[in-house]
Coordinates of C-alpha atoms in Angstrom, one line a residue:
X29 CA -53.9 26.8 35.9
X30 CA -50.6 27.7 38.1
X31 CA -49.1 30.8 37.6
X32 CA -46.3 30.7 35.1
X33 CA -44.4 32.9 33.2
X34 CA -46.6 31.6 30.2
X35 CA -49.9 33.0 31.7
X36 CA -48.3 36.0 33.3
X37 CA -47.0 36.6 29.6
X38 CA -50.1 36.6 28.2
X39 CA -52.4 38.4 30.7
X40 CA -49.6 40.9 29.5
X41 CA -50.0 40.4 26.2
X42 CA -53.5 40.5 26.2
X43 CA -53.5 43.8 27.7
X44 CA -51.0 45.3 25.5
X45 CA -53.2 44.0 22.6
X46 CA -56.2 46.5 24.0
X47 CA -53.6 49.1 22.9
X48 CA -55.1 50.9 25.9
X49 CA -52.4 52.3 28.0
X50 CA -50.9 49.1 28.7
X51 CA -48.2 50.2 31.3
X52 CA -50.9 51.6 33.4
X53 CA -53.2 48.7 33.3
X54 CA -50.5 46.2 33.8
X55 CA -49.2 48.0 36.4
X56 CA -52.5 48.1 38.4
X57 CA -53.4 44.4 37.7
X58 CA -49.7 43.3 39.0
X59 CA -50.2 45.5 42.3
X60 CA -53.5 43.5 43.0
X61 CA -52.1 40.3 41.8
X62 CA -49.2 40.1 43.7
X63 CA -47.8 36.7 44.0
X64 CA -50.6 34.7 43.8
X65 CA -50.9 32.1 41.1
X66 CA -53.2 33.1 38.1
X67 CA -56.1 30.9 37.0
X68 CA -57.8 32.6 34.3
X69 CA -58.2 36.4 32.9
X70 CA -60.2 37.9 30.6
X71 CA -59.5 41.4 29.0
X72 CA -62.4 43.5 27.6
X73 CA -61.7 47.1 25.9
X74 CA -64.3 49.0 24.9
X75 CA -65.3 52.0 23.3
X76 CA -68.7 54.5 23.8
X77 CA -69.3 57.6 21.8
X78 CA -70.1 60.8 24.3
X79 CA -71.0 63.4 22.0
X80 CA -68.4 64.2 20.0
X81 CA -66.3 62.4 21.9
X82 CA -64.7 59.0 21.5
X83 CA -64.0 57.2 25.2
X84 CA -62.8 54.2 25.8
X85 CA -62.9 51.8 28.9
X86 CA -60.7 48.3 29.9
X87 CA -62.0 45.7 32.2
X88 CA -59.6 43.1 33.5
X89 CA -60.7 40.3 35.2
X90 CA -58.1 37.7 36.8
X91 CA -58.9 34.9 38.7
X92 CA -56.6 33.6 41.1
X93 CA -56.8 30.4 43.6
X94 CA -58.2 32.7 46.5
X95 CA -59.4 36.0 44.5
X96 CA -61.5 37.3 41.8
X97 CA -59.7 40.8 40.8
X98 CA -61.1 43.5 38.9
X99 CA -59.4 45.6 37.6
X100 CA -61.2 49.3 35.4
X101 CA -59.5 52.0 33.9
X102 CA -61.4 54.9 32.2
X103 CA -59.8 57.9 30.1
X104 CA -61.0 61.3 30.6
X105 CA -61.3 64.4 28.8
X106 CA -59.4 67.9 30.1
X107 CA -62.1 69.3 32.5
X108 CA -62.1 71.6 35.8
X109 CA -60.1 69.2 37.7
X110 CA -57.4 68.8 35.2
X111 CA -56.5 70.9 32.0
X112 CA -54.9 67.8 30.6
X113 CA -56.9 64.5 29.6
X114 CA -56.4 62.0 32.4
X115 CA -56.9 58.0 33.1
X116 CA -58.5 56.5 36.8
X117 CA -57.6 52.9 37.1
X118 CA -59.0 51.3 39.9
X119 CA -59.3 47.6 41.0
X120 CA -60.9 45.7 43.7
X121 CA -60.4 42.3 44.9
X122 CA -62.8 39.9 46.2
X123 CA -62.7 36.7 48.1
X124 CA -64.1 33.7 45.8
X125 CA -65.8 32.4 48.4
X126 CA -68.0 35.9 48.8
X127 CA -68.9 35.4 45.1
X128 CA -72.6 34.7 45.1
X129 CA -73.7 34.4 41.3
X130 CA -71.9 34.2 38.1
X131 CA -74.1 34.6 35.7
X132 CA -73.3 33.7 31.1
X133 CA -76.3 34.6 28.8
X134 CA -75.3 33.0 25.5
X135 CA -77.0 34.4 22.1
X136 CA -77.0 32.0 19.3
X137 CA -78.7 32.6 15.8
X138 CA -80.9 29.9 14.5
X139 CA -81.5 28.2 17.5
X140 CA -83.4 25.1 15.8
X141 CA -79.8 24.6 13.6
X142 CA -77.9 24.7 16.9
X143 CA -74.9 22.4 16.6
X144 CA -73.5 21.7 20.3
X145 CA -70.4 23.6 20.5
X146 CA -70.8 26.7 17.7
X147 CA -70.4 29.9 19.1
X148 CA -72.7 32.4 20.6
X149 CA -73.0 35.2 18.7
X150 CA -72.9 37.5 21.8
X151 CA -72.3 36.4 25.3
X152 CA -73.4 38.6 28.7
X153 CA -71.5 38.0 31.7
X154 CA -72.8 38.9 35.0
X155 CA -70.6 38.6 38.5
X156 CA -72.7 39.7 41.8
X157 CA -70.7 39.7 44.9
X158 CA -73.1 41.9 46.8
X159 CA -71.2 44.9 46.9
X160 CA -73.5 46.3 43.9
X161 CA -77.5 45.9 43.7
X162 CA -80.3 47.7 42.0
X163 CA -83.8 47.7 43.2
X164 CA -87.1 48.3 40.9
X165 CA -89.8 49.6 43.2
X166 CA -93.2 49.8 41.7
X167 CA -96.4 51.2 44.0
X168 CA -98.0 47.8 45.5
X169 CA -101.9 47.1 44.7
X170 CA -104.0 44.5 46.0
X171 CA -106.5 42.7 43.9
X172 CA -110.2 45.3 44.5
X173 CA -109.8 47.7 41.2
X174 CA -112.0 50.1 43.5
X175 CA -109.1 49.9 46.5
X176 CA -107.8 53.1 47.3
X177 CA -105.1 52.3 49.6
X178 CA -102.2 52.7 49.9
X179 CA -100.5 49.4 50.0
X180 CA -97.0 50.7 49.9
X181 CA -94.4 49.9 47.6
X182 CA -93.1 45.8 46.3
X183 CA -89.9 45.2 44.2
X184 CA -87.1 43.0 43.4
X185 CA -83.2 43.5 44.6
X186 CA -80.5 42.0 42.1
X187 CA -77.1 41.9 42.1
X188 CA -75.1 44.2 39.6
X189 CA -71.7 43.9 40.6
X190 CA -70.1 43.2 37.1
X191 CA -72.0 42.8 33.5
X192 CA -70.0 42.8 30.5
X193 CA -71.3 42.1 26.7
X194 CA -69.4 40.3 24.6
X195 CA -70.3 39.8 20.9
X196 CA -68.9 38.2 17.7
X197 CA -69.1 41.1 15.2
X198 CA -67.8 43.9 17.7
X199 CA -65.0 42.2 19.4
X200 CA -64.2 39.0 17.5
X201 CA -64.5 35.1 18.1
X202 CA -61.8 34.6 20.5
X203 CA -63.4 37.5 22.8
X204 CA -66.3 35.5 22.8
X205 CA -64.4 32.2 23.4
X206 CA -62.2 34.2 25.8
X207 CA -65.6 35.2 27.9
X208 CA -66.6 31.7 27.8
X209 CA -63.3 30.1 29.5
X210 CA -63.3 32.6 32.0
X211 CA -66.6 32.1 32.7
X212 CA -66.8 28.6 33.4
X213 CA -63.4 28.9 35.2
X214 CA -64.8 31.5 37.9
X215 CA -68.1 29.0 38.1
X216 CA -66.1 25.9 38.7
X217 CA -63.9 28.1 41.2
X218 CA -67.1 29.3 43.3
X219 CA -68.2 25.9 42.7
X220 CA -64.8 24.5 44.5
X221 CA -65.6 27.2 47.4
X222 CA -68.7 25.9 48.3
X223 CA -67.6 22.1 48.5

C-alpha cells in the first residue's frame, strides 16, 4: 500500500485511539518514518499492573517498502532520576531484508468446529532480526547413568527480537484482525526480499 494521506491518517488515528500520549508517539513514529511510503502498521497499547501501580506500554510497528520500524514508549513513575512521572519513547529501524523470522501463533477454540476464516481467539506475533536472542543452557549428559563427567553444557539460541500477544477478549476483534494483516504483510514483504 503507497503512502497516502489516507494511511498516514490512520496510523494517526490509530495511535490517538491508544489514548496514550499520542503527540509523543506520533511524533517519534514520523521522525523514523520520514518520507518513505507506508505499507502496513499495527498499534498495540497495553497495560501491566506493578504493585499498586497501573503502567501502561505502546508498540508501533510500521512497515514501509525498505524498513520495518519499531517504535516503544513506556511511562514511568516519579523516581531518583526525576520527581515527576516521565515517558521514554524509543524506536529502531531495520532493514527488511535483515528480517530473519516472522513468526503468528494463532489460538482458536474448538478446533474440530474450525470454520476457515473465524478468528483466533488470541494471536502471538514474533519478529527476530537478530539483534535480540535468548539462550536455555542445561548441563550436557551422555547416555551411562553411572557417567561422572563433566560433558559441559548443550542449549538452543532463539531469536526474541519482538513478541506481542494479541487476544479477542482483552483487546477486541479488529486488534486481532489488525495483528493478522500486519502479519502477513511483513511475511509477504521478507518474502519479496528474498526473491
Amino acid at each position: 500500500m503507497a503512502k497516502t494521506s489516507t494511511t498516514t491518517q490512520g496510523l494517526r488515528a490509530a495511535i490517538e485511539r491508544s489514548g496514550y500520549y499520542p503527540a509523543l508517539v506520533a511524533e517519534a513514529v514520523e521522525a523514523a518514518v520520514g518520507g518513505e511510503p507506508i505499507r502496513s502498521y499495527l498499534v498495540h497499547q497495553e497495560t501491566t499492573f506493578d504493585a499498586n501501580e497501573v503502567r501502561r506500554h505502546v508498540t508501533v510497528l510500521v512497515l514501509t517498502g525498505n524498513r520495518f520500524i519499531v517504535s516503544h514508549t513506556d511511562e514511568q513513575a516519579a523516581d531518583s532520576t526525576s520527581p515527576t512521572p516521565y515517558a521514554t519513547t524509543s524506536t529502531e529501524s531495520v532493514k527488511i531484508g535483515r528480517i530473519s523470522s516472522v513468526v503468528l501463533s494463532r489460538v482458536v477454540a474448538n478446533p474440530e468446529k474450525y470454520v476457515v476464516g473465524t478468528l483466533p481467539r488470541e494471536v502471538v506475533l514474533t519478529i527476530g532480526w537478530g539483534a535480540v536472542a535468548r539462550i536455555d543452557l542445561e548441563p550436557a549428559a551422555c547416555g551411562d547413568s553411572n557417567c561422572e563427567a563433566d560433558h559441559g553444557y548443550t542449549g538452543s539460541s532463539t531469536a526474541d527480537d519482538l513478541s506481542l500477544r494479541v487476544s479477542e477478549a482483552g483487546d477486541g476483534p479488529d486488534a486481532v484482525r489488525q495483528t493478522l494483516a500486519f502479519a502477513q504483510s511483513l511475511s509477504e514483504a521478507t518474502a519479496d526480499v528474498t526473491r
